[in-house]
XYZ file of N, CA and C in Angstrom:
510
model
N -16.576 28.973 84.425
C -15.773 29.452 83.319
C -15.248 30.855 83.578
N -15.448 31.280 84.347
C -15.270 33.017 84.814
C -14.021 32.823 84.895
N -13.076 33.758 84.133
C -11.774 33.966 84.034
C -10.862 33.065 83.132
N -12.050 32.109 82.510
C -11.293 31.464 81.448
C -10.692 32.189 80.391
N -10.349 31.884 79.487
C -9.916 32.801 77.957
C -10.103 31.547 77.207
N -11.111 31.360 76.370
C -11.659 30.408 75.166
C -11.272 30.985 73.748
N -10.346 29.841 72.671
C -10.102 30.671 71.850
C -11.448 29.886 70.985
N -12.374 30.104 69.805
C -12.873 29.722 69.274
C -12.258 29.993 67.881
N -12.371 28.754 67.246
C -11.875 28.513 65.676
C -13.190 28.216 64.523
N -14.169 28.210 65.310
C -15.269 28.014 64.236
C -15.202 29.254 62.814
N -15.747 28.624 61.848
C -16.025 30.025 60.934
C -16.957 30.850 61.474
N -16.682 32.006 60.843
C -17.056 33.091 61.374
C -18.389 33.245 61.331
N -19.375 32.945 60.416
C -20.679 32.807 60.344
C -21.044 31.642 60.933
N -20.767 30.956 61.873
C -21.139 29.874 62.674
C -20.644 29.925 63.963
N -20.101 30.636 64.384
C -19.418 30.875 65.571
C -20.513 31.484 66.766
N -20.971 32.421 66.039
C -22.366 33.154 66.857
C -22.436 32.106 68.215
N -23.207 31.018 68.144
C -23.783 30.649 69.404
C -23.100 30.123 70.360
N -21.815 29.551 69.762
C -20.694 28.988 71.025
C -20.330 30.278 71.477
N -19.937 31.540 70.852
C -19.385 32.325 71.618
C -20.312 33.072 72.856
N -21.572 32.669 72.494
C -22.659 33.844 73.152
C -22.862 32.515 74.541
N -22.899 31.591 74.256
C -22.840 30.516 75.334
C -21.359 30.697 76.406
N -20.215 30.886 75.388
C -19.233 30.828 76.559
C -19.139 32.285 77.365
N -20.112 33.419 76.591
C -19.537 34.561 77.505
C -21.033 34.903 78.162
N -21.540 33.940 77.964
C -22.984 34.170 79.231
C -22.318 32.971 80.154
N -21.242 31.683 80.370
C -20.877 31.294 80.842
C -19.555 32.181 81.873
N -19.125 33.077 81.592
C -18.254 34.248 82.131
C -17.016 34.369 81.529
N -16.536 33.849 80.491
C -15.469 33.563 79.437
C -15.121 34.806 78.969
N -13.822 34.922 78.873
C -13.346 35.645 77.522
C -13.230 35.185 76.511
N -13.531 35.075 75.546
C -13.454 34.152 74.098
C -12.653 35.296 73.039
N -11.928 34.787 73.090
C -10.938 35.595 71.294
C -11.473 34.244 69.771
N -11.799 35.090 68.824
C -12.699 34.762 67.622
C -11.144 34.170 66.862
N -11.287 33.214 66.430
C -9.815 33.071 65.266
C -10.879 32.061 64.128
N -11.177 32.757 63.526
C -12.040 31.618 62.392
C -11.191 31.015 61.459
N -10.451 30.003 61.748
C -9.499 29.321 60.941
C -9.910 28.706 59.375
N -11.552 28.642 59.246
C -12.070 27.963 57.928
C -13.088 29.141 57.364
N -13.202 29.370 56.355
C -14.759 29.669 55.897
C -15.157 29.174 54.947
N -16.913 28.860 54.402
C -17.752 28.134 53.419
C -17.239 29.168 52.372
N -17.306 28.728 51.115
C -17.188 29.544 49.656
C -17.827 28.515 48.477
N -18.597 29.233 47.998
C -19.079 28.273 46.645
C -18.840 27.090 46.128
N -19.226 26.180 45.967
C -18.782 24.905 44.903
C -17.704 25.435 43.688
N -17.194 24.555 43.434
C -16.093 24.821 42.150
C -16.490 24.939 40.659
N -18.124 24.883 40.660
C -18.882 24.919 39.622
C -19.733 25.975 39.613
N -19.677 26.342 40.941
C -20.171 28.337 41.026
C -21.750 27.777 41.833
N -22.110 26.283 41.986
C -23.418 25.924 41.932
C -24.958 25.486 41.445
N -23.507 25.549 40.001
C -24.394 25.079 38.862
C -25.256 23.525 39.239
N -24.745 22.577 39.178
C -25.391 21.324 39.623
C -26.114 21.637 40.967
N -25.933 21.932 41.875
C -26.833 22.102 42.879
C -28.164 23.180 42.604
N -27.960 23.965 41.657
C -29.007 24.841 40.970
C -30.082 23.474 40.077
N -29.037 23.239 39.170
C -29.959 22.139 38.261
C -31.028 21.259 39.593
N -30.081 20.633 40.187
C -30.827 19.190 40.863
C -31.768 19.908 41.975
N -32.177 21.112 42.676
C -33.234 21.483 43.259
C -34.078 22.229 42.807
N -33.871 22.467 40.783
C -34.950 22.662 39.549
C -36.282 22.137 40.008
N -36.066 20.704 40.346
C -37.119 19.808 39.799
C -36.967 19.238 41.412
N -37.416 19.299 42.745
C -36.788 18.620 43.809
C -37.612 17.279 43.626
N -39.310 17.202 43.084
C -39.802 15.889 43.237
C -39.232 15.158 42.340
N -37.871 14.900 41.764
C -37.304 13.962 41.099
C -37.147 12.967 42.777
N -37.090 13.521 43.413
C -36.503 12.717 45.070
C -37.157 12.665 46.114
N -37.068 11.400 46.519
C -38.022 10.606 47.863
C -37.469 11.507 49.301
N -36.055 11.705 49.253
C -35.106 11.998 50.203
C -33.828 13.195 49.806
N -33.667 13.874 51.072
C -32.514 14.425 50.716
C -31.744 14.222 52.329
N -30.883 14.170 52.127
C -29.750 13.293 53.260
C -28.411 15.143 53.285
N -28.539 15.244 54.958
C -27.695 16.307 55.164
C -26.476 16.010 56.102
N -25.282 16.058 55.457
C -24.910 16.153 56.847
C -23.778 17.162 57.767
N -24.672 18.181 57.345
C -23.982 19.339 58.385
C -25.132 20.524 58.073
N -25.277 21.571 58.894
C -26.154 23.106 58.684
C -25.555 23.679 57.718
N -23.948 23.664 57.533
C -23.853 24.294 56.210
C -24.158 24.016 55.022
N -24.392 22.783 54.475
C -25.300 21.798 53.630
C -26.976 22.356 53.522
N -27.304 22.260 54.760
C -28.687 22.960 54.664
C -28.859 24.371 54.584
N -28.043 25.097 54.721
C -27.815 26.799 54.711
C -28.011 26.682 53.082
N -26.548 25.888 52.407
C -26.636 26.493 51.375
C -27.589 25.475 50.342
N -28.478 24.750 50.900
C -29.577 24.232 49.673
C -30.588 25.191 49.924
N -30.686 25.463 50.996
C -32.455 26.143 51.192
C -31.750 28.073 50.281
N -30.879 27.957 50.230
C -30.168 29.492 49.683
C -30.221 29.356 48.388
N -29.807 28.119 47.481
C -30.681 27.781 45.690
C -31.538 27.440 46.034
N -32.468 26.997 46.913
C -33.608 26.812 46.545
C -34.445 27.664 46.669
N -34.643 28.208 47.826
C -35.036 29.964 48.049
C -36.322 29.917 48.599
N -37.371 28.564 48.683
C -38.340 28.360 49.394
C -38.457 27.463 49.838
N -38.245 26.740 51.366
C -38.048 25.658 51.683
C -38.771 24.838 51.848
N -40.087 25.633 51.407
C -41.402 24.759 50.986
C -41.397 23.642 50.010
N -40.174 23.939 48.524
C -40.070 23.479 48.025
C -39.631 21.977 47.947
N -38.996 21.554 49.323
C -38.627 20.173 49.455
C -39.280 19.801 50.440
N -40.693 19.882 50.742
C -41.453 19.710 52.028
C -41.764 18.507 51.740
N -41.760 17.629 50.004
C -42.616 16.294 49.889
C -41.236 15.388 50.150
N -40.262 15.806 50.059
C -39.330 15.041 50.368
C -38.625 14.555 51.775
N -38.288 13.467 52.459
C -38.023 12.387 53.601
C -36.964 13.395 53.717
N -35.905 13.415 55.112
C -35.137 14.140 55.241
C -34.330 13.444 56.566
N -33.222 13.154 55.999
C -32.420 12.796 57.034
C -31.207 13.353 57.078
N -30.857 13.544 58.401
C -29.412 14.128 58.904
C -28.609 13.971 59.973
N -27.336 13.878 59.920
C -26.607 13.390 60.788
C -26.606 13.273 61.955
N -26.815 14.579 62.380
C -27.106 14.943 63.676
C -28.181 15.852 64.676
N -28.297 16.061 65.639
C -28.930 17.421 66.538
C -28.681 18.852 65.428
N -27.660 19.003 65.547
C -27.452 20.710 64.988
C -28.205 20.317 63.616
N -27.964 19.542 62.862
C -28.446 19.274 61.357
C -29.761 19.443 61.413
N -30.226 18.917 62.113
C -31.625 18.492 62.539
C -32.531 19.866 62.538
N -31.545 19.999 63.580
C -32.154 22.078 64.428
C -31.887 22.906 63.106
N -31.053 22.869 62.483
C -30.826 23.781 61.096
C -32.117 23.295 60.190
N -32.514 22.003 59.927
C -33.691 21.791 58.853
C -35.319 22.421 59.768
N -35.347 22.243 60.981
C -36.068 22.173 61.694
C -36.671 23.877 61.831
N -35.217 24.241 61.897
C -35.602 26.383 61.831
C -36.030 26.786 60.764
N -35.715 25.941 59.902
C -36.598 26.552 58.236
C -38.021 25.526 57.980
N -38.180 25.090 58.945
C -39.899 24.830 58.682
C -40.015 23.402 58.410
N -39.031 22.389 58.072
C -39.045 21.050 57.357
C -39.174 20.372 58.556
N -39.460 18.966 58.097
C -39.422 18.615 59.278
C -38.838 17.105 59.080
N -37.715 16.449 59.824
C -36.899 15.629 60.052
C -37.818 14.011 59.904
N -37.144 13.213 59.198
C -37.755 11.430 59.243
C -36.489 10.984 60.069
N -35.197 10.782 60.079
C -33.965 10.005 60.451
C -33.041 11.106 61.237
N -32.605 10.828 62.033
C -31.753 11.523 62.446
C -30.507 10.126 63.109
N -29.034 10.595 62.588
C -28.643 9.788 62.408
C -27.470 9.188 64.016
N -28.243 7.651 64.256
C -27.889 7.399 65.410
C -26.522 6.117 65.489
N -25.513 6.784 65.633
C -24.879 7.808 66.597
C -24.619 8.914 65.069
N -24.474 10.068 65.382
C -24.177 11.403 64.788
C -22.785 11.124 63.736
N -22.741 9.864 63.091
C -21.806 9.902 61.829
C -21.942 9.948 60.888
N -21.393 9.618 59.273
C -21.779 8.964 58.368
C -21.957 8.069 58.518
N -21.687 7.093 58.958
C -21.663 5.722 59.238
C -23.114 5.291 59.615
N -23.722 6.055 61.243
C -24.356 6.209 61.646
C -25.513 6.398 60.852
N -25.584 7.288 60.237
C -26.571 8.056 59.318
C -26.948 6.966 58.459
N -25.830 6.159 57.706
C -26.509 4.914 56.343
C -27.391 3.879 57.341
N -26.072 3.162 58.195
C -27.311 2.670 59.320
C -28.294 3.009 60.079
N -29.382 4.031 59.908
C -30.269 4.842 60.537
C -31.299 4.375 59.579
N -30.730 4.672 58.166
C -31.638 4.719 56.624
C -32.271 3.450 56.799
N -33.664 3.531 56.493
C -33.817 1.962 56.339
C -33.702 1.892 54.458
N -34.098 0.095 54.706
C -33.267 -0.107 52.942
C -34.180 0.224 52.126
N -33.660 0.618 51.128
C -34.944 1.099 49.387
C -35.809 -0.221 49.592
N -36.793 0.177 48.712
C -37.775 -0.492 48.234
C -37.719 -0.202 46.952
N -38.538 -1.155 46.002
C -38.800 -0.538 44.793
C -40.380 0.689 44.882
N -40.098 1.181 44.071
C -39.260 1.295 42.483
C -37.862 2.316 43.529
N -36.682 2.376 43.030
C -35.290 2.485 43.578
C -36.092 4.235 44.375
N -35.386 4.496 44.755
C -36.218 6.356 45.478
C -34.312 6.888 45.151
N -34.825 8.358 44.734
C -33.402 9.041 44.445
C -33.400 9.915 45.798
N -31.944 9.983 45.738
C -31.927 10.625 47.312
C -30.909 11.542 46.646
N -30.762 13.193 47.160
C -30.262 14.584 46.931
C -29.524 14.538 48.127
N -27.619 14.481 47.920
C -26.903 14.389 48.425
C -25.808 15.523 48.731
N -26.756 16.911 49.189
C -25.497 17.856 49.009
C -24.906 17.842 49.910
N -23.275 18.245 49.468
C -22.431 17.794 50.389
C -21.186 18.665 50.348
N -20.291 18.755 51.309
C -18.708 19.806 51.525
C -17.674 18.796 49.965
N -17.712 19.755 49.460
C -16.302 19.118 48.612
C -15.336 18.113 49.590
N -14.786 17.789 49.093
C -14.086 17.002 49.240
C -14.475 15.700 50.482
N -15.819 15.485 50.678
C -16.376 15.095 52.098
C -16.097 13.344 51.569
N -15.946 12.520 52.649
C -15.859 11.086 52.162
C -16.950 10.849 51.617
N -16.639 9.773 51.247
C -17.689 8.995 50.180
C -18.401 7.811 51.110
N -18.550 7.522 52.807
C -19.055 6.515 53.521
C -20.685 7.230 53.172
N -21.473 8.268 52.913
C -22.607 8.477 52.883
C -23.088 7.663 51.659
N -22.262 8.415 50.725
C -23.108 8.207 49.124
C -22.698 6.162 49.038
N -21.516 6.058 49.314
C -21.564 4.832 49.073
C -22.422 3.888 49.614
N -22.528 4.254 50.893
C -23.156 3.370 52.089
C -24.782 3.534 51.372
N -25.255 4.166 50.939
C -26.863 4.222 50.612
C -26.674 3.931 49.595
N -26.101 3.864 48.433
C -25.662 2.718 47.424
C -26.088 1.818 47.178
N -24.934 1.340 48.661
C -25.086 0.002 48.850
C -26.404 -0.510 49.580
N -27.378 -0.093 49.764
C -28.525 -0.372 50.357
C -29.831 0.191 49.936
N -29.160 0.185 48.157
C -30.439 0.073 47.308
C -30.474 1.252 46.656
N -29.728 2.603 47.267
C -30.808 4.265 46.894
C -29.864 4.447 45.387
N -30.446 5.182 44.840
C -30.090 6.168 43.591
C -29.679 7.361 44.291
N -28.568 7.410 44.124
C -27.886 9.145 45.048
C -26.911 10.010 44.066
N -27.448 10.949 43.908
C -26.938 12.250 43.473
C -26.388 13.242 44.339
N -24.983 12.742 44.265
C -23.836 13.673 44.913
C -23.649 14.464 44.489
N -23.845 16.176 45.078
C -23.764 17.064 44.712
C -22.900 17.981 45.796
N -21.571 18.280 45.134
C -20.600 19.747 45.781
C -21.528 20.760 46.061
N -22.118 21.192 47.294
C -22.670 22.351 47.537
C -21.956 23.342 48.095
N -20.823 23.202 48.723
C -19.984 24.107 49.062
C -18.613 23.596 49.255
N -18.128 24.477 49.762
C -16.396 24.053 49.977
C -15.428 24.634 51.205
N -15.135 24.067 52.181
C -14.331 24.426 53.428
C -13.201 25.296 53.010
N -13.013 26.215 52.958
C -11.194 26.577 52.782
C -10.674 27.470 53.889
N -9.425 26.635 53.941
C -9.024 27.323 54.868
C -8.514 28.921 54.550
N -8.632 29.555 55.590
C -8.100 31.480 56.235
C -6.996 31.449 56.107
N -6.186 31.948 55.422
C -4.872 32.183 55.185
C -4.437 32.955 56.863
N -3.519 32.286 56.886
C -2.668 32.613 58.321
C -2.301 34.435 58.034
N -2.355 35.241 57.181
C -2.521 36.320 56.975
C -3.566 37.325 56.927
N -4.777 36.387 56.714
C -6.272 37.154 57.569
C -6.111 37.033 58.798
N -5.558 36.171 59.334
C -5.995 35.847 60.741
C -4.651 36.803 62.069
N -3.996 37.589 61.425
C -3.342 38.532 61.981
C -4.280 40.132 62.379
């Protein structure tokens, strides 16, 4: 990589480790964070309520670190969802639940939504509620797909992608 020039577009609070990888690789990397996380559209009210009480739930289903950044951030002790099953999409998801002390049942094979419902095995009774925080506007193949294979799921907006106005980024 020596003499490359890497532009990286990650947000800016997530960018850290690709960039420190490409310039211990010999890279020049220029930073352009084209997205950043910002609050739910409810300020976080519902995601406050639903990790009140976390043993209402068997499971909580992640699928990205920013999902887990910002539950273990209302929840504030990540002890607090230690009785609960935990599945997530992928490696990084995984490594994000994994650095705060929890520890992983499913990890979802291959690294999709898709992936992830087929990973789940099916409810049993009595139904188990599963804590679904998730990026605004994120598809609906998670919540539906475990749905459809028995769970009680509470979809919850925990944060929201927006894009950097082409005027920060000057």
């Amino acid at each position: 990589m020596k003499g490359c020039t890497v532009v990286v577009t990650r947000a800016a609070d997530r960018a850290r480790p690709l960039v420190d990888a490409l310039t211990g690789a010999g890279a020049a990397v220029v930073e352009v964070p084209v997205v950043r996380f910002e609050a739910p559209a409810d300020g976080g009210g519902a995601l406050a309520a639903a990790v009140a009480d976390p043993t209402r739930y068997a499971w909580v289903v992640f699928t990205s670190a920013v999902a887990v950044a910002r539950t273990l951030e209302v929840v504030g002790v990540p002890g607090r969802l230690a009785s609960l099953k935990v599945a997530v999409v992928g490696p990084a998801t995984a490594a994000a639940v994994e650095a705060v002390g929890l520890a992983v049942t499913v990890v979802a094979s291959p690294a999709t939504a898709e992936g992830l419902v087929a990973s789940m095995p099916d409810a049993v009774a009595p139904v188990p509620n599963v804590l679904y925080p998730r990026a605004a506007g994120a598809r609906d193949a998670v919540a539906a797909g475990l749905r459809a294979k028995g769970y009680e799921v509470e979809d919850i907006e925990a944060y929201r992608t927006v894009a950097v106005p082409i005027d920060d980024l000057r």
